[in-house]
PDB file of C-alpha atoms in Angstrom:
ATOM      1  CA  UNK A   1       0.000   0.000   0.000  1.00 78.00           C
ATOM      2  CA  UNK A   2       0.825   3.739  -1.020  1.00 91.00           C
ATOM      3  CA  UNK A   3       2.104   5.784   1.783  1.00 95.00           C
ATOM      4  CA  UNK A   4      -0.136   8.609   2.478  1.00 96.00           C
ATOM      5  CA  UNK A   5       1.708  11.818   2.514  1.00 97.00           C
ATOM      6  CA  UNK A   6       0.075  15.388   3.483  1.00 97.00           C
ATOM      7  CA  UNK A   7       3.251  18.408   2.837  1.00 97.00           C
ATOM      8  CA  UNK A   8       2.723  21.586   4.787  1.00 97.00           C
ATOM      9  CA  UNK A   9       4.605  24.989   3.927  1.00 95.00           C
ATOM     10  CA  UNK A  10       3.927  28.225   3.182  1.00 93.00           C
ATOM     11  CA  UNK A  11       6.045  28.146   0.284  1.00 93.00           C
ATOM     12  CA  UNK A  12       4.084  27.512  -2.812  1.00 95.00           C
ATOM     13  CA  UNK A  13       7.930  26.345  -4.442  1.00 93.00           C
ATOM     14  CA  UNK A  14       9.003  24.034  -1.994  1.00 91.00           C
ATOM     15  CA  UNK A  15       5.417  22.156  -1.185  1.00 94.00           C
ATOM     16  CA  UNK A  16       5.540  21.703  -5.415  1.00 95.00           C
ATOM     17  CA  UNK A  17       9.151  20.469  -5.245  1.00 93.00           C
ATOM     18  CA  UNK A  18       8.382  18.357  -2.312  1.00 94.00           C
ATOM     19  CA  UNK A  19       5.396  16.608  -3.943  1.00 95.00           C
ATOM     20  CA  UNK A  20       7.129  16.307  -6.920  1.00 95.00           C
ATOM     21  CA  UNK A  21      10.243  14.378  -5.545  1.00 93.00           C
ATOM     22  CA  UNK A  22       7.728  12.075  -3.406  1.00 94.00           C
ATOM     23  CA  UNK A  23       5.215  11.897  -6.149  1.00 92.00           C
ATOM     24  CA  UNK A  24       8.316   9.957  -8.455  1.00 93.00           C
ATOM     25  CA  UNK A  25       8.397   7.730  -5.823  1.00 92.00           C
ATOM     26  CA  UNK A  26       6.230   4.044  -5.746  1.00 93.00           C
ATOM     27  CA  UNK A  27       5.120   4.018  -2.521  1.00 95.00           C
ATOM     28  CA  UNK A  28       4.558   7.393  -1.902  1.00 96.00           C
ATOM     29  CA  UNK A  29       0.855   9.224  -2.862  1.00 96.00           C
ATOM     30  CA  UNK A  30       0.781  12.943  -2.125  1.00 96.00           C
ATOM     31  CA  UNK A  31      -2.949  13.347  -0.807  1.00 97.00           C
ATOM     32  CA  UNK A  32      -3.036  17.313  -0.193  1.00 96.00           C
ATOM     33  CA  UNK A  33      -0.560  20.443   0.148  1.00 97.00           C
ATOM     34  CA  UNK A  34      -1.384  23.543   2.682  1.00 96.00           C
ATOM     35  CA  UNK A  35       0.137  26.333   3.198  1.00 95.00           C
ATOM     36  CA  UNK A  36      -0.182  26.600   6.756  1.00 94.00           C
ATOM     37  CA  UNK A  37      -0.972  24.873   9.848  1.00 94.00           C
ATOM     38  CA  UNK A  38      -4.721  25.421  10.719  1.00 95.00           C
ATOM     39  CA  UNK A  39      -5.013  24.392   6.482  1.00 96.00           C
ATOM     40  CA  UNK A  40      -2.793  21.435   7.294  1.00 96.00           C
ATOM     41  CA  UNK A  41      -4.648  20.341  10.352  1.00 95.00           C
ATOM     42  CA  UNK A  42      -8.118  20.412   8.584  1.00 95.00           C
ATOM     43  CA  UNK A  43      -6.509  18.846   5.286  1.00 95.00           C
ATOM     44  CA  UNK A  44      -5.456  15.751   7.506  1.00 95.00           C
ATOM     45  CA  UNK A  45      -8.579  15.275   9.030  1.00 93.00           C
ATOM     46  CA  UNK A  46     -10.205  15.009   5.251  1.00 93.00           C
ATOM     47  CA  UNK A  47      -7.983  13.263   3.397  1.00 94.00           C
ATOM     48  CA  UNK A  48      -6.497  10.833   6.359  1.00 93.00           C
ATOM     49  CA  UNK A  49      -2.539  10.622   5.383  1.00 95.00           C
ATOM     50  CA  UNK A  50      -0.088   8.897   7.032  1.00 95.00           C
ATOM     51  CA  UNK A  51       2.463  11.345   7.280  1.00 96.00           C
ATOM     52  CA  UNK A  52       2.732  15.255   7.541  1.00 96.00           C
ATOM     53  CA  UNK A  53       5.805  16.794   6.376  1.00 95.00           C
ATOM     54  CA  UNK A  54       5.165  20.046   8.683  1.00 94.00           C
ATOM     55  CA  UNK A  55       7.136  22.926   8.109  1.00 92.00           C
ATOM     56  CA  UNK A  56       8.321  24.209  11.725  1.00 89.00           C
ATOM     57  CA  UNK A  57       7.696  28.039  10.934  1.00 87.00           C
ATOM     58  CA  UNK A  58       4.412  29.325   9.531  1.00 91.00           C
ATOM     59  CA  UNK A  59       2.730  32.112   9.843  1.00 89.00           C
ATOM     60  CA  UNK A  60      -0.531  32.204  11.623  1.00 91.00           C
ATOM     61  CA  UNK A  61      -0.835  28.440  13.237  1.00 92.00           C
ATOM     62  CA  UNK A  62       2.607  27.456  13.046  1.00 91.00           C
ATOM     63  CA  UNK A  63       4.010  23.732  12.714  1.00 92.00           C
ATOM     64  CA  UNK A  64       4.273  22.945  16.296  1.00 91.00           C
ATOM     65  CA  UNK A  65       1.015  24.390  16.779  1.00 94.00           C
ATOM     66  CA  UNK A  66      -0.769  22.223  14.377  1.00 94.00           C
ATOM     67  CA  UNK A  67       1.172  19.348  15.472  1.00 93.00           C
ATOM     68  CA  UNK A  68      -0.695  19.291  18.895  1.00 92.00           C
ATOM     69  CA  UNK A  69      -3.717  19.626  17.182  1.00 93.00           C
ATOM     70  CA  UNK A  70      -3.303  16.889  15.428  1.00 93.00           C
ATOM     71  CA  UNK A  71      -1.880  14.829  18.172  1.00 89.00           C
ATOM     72  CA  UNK A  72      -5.219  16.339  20.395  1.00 89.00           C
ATOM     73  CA  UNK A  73      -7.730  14.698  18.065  1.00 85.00           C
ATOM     74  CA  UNK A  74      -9.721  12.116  19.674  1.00 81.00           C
ATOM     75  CA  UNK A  75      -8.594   8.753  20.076  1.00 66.00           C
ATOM     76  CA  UNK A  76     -10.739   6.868  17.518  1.00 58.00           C
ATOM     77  CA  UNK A  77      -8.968   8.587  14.421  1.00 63.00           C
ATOM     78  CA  UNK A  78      -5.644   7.915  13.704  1.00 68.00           C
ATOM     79  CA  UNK A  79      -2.964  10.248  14.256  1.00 84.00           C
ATOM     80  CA  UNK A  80      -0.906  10.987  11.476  1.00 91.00           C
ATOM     81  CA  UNK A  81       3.031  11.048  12.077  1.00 92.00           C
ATOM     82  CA  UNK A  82       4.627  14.361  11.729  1.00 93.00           C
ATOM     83  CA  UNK A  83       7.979  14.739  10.319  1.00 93.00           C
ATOM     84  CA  UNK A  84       9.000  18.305  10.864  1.00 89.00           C
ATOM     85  CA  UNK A  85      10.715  20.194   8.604  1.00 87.00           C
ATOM     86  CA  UNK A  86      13.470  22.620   9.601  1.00 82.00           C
ATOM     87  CA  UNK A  87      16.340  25.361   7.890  1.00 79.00           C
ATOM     88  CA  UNK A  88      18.364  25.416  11.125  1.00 68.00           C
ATOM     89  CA  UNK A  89      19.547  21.772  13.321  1.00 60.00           C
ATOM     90  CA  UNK A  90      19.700  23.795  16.550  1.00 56.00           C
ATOM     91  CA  UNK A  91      16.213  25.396  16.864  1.00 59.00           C
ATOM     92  CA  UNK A  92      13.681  25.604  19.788  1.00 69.00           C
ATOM     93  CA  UNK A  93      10.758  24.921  17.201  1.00 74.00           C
ATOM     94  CA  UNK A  94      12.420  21.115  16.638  1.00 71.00           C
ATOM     95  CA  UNK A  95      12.735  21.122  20.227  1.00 74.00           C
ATOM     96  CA  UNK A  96       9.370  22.240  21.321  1.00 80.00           C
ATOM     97  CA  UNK A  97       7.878  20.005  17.946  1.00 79.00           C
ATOM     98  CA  UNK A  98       9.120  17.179  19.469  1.00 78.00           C
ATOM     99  CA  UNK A  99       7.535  17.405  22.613  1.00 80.00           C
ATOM    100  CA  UNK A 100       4.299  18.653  21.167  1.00 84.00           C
ATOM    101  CA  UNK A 101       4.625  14.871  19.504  1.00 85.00           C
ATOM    102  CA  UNK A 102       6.573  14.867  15.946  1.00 87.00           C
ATOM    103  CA  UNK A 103       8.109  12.480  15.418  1.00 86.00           C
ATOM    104  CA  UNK A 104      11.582  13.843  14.158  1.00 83.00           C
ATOM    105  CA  UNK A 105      13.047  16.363  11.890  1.00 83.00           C
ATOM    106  CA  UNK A 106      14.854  16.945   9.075  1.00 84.00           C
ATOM    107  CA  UNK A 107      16.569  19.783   7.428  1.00 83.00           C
ATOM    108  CA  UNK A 108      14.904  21.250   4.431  1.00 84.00           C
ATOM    109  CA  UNK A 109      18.083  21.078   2.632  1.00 84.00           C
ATOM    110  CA  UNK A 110      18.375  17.237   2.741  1.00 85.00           C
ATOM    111  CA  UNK A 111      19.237  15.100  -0.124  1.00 89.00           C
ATOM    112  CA  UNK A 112      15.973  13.811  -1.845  1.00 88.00           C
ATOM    113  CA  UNK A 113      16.695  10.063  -0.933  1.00 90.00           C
ATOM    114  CA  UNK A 114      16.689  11.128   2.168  1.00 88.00           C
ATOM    115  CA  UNK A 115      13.761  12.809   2.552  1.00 90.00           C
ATOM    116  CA  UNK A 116      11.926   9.916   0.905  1.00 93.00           C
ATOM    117  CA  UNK A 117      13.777   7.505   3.598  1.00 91.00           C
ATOM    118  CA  UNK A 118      13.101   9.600   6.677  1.00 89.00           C
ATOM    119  CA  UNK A 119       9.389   9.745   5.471  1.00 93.00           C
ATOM    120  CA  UNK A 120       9.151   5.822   5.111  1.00 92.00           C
ATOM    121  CA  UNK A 121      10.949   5.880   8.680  1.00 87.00           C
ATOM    122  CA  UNK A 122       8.252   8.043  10.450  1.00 88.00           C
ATOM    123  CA  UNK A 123       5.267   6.087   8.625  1.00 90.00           C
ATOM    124  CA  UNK A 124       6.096   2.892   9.764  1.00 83.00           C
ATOM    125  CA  UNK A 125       5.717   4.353  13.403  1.00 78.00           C
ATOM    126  CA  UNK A 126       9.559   4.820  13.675  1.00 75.00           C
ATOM    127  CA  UNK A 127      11.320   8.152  15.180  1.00 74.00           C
ATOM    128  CA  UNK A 128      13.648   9.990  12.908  1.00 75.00           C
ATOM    129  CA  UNK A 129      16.283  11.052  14.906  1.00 68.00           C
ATOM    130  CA  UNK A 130      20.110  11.798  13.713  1.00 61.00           C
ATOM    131  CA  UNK A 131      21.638  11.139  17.378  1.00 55.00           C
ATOM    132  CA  UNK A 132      24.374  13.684  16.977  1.00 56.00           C
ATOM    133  CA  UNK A 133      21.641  16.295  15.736  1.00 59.00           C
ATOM    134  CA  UNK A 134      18.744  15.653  18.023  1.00 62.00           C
ATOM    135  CA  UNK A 135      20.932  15.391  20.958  1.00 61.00           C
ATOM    136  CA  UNK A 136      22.424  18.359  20.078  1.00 64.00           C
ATOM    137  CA  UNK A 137      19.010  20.301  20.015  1.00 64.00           C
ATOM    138  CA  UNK A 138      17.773  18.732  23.056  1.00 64.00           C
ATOM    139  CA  UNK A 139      20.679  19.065  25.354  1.00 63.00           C
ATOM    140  CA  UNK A 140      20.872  22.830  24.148  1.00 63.00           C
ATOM    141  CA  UNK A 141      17.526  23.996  25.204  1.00 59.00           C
ATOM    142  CA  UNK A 142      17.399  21.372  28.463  1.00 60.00           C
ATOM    143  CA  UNK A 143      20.280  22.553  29.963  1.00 59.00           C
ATOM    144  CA  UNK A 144      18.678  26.158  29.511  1.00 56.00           C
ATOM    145  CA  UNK A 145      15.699  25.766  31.187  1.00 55.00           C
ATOM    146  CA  UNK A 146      17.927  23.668  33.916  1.00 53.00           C
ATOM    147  CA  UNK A 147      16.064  20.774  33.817  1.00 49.00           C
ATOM    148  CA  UNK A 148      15.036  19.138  37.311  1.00 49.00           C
ATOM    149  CA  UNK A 149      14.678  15.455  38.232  1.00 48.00           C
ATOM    150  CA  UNK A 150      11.119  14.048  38.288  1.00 56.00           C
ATOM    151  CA  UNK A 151      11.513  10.671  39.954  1.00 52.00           C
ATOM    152  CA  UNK A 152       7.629  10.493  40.339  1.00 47.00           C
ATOM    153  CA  UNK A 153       7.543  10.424  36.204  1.00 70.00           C
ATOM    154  CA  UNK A 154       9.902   7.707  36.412  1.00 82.00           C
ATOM    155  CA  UNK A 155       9.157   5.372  39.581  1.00 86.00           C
ATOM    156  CA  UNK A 156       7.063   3.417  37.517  1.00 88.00           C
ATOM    157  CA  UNK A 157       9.858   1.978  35.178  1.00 93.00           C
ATOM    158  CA  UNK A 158      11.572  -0.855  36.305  1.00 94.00           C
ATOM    159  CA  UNK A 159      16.282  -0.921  36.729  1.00 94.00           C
ATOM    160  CA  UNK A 160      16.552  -2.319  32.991  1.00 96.00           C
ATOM    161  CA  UNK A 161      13.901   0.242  31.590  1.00 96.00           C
ATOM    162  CA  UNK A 162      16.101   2.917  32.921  1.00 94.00           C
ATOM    163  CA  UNK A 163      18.616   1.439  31.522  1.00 95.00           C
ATOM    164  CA  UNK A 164      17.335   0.976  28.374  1.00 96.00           C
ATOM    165  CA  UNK A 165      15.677   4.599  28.067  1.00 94.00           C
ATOM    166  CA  UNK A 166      19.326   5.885  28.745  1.00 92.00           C
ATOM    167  CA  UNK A 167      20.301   4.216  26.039  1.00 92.00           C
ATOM    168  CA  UNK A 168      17.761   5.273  23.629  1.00 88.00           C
ATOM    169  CA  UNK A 169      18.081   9.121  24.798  1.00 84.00           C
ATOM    170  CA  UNK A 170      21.791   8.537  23.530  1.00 81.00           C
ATOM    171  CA  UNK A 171      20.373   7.842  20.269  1.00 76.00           C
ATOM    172  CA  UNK A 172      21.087   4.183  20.186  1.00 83.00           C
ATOM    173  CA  UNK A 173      19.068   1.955  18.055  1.00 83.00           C
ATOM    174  CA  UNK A 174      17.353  -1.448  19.724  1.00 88.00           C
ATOM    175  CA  UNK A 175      20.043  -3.523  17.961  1.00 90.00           C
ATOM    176  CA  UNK A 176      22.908  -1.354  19.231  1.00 90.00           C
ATOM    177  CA  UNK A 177      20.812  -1.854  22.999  1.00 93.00           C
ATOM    178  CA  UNK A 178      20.862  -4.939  22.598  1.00 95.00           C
ATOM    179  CA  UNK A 179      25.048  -5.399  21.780  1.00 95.00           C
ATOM    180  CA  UNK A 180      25.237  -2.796  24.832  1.00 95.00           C
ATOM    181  CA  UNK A 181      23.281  -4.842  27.527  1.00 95.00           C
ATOM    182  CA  UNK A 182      23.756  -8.175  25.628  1.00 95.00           C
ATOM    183  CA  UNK A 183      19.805  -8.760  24.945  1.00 95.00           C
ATOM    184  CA  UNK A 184      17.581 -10.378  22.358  1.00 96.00           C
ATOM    185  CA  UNK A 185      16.859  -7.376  20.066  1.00 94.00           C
ATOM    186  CA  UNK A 186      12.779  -8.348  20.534  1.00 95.00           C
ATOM    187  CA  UNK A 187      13.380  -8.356  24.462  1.00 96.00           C
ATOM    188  CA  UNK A 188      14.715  -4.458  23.758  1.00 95.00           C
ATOM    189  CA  UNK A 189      11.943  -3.985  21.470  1.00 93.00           C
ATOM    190  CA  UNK A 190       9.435  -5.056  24.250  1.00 96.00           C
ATOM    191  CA  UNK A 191      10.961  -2.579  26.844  1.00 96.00           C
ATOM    192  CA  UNK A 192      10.722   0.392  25.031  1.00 94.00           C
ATOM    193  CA  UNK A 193       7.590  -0.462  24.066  1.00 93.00           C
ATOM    194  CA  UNK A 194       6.450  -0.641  28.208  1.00 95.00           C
ATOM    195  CA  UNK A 195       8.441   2.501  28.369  1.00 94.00           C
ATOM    196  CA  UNK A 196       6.111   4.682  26.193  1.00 91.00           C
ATOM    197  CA  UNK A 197       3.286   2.683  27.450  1.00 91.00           C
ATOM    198  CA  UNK A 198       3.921   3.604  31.189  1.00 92.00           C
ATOM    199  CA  UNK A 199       5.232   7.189  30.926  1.00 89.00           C
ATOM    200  CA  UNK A 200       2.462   7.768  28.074  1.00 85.00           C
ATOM    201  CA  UNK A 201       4.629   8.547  25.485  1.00 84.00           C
ATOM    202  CA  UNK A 202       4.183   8.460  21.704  1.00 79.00           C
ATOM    203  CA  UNK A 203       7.323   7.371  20.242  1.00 81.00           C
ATOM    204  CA  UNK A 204      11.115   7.379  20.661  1.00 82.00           C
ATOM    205  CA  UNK A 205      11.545  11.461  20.523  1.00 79.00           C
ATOM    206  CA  UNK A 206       8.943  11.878  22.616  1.00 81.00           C
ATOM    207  CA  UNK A 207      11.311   9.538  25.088  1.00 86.00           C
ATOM    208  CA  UNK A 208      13.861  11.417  24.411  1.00 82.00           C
ATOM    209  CA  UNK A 209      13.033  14.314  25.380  1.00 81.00           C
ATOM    210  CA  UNK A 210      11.023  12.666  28.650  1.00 84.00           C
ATOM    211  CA  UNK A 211      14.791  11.744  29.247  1.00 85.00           C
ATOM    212  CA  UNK A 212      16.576  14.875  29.256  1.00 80.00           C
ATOM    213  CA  UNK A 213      13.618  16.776  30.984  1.00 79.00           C
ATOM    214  CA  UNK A 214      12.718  13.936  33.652  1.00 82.00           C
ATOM    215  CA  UNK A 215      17.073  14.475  34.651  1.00 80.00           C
ATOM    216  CA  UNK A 216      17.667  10.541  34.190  1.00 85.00           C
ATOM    217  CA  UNK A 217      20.193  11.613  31.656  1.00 81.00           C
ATOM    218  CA  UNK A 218      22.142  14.999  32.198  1.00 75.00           C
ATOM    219  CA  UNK A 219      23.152  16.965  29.155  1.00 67.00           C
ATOM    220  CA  UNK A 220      27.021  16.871  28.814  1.00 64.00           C
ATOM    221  CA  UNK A 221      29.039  19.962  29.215  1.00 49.00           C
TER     222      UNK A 221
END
């Protein structure tokens, strides 16, 4: 099946060069184009893609604004998965997109074949994240609001799920988890997957984030 894609940017050039370099594509089926985020937000509630590419900065409802209203729909319809999309790799908006429930980023000035890949990533309920880049952003704007520890957010994980959430905060992925603590890849799968479920968490940057901001992992100096 075609993924569904919805592109959102206030640029009438780059949504057309967007769709046209996903349109080429097989798998891909470009269902709509807005030009901002309320548009974008109503658009996806019509025409039911898969993914949003959001551009971060919009005028009027912005990206990370219409990401939460997406991710605020009610439960019954499917959230679409947002894949932010951003002209600078240390920016609040990624930051604050993230926790509002994107799930990753990438720089508008990405090679094609990887915007196609980070799109397939995201819409098989994935989290783009470079680790260098995301921990980059993160750590930036954590250490300036001088994040606190919340051990109430995180009494309900168990010693390995700690672990484990450490490890994906430092970008590693379940197979490089499971090297590092010398698991079954599907017994890391399952932990992360009672990690979101527990601390109510969408997906992997969402868990990043909750591990910067919750102080399990401190941002390096």
């Amino acid at each position: 099946m075609s993924i569904r894609v919805l592109i959102a940017d206030d640029q009438a050039m780059v949504r057309a060069g967007f769709a046209a370099l996903l349109g080429a594509e097989a798998d891909f089926e470009v269902v709509g184009t807005a030009s901002d985020g309320e548009e974008a937000v109503a658009l996806a509630q019509a025409v039911k893609p898969d993914v949003v590419l959001m551009d971060v900065r919009m005028p009027g409802v912005d990206g990370i604004e219409a990401t939460r209203r997406l991710m605020a729909l009610p439960a019954e319809r499917a959230h679409p998965h947002v894949l932010m999309l951003t002209t600078f790799d240390i920016d609040e908006y990624v930051y604050e997109a993230m926790r509002a429930g994107a799930s990753g980023f990438l720089l508008k000035d990405s090679p094609p074949a990887e915007l196609a890949a980070g799109v397939r990533v995201v819409a098989r309920g994935d989290a783009l994240l470079d680790p260098a880049v995301t921990r980059r952003v993160i750590e930036h704007f954590v250490r300036a609001r001088e994040a606190a520890p919340d051990p109430v957010a995180l009494h309900a994980l168990t010693p390995r799920e700690r672990e484990v959430l450490v490890l994906v905060a430092r970008g590693m992925s379940n197979r490089e988890i499971a090297g590092e603590l010398v698991l079954a890849e599907q017994t890391v799968k399952s932990h992360v997957s009672r990690i979101l479920t527990k601390l109510q968490l969408r997906d992997r940057a969402q868990a990043v984030v909750a591990a910067y901001e919750s102080g399990l992992v401190v941002p390096s100096e």
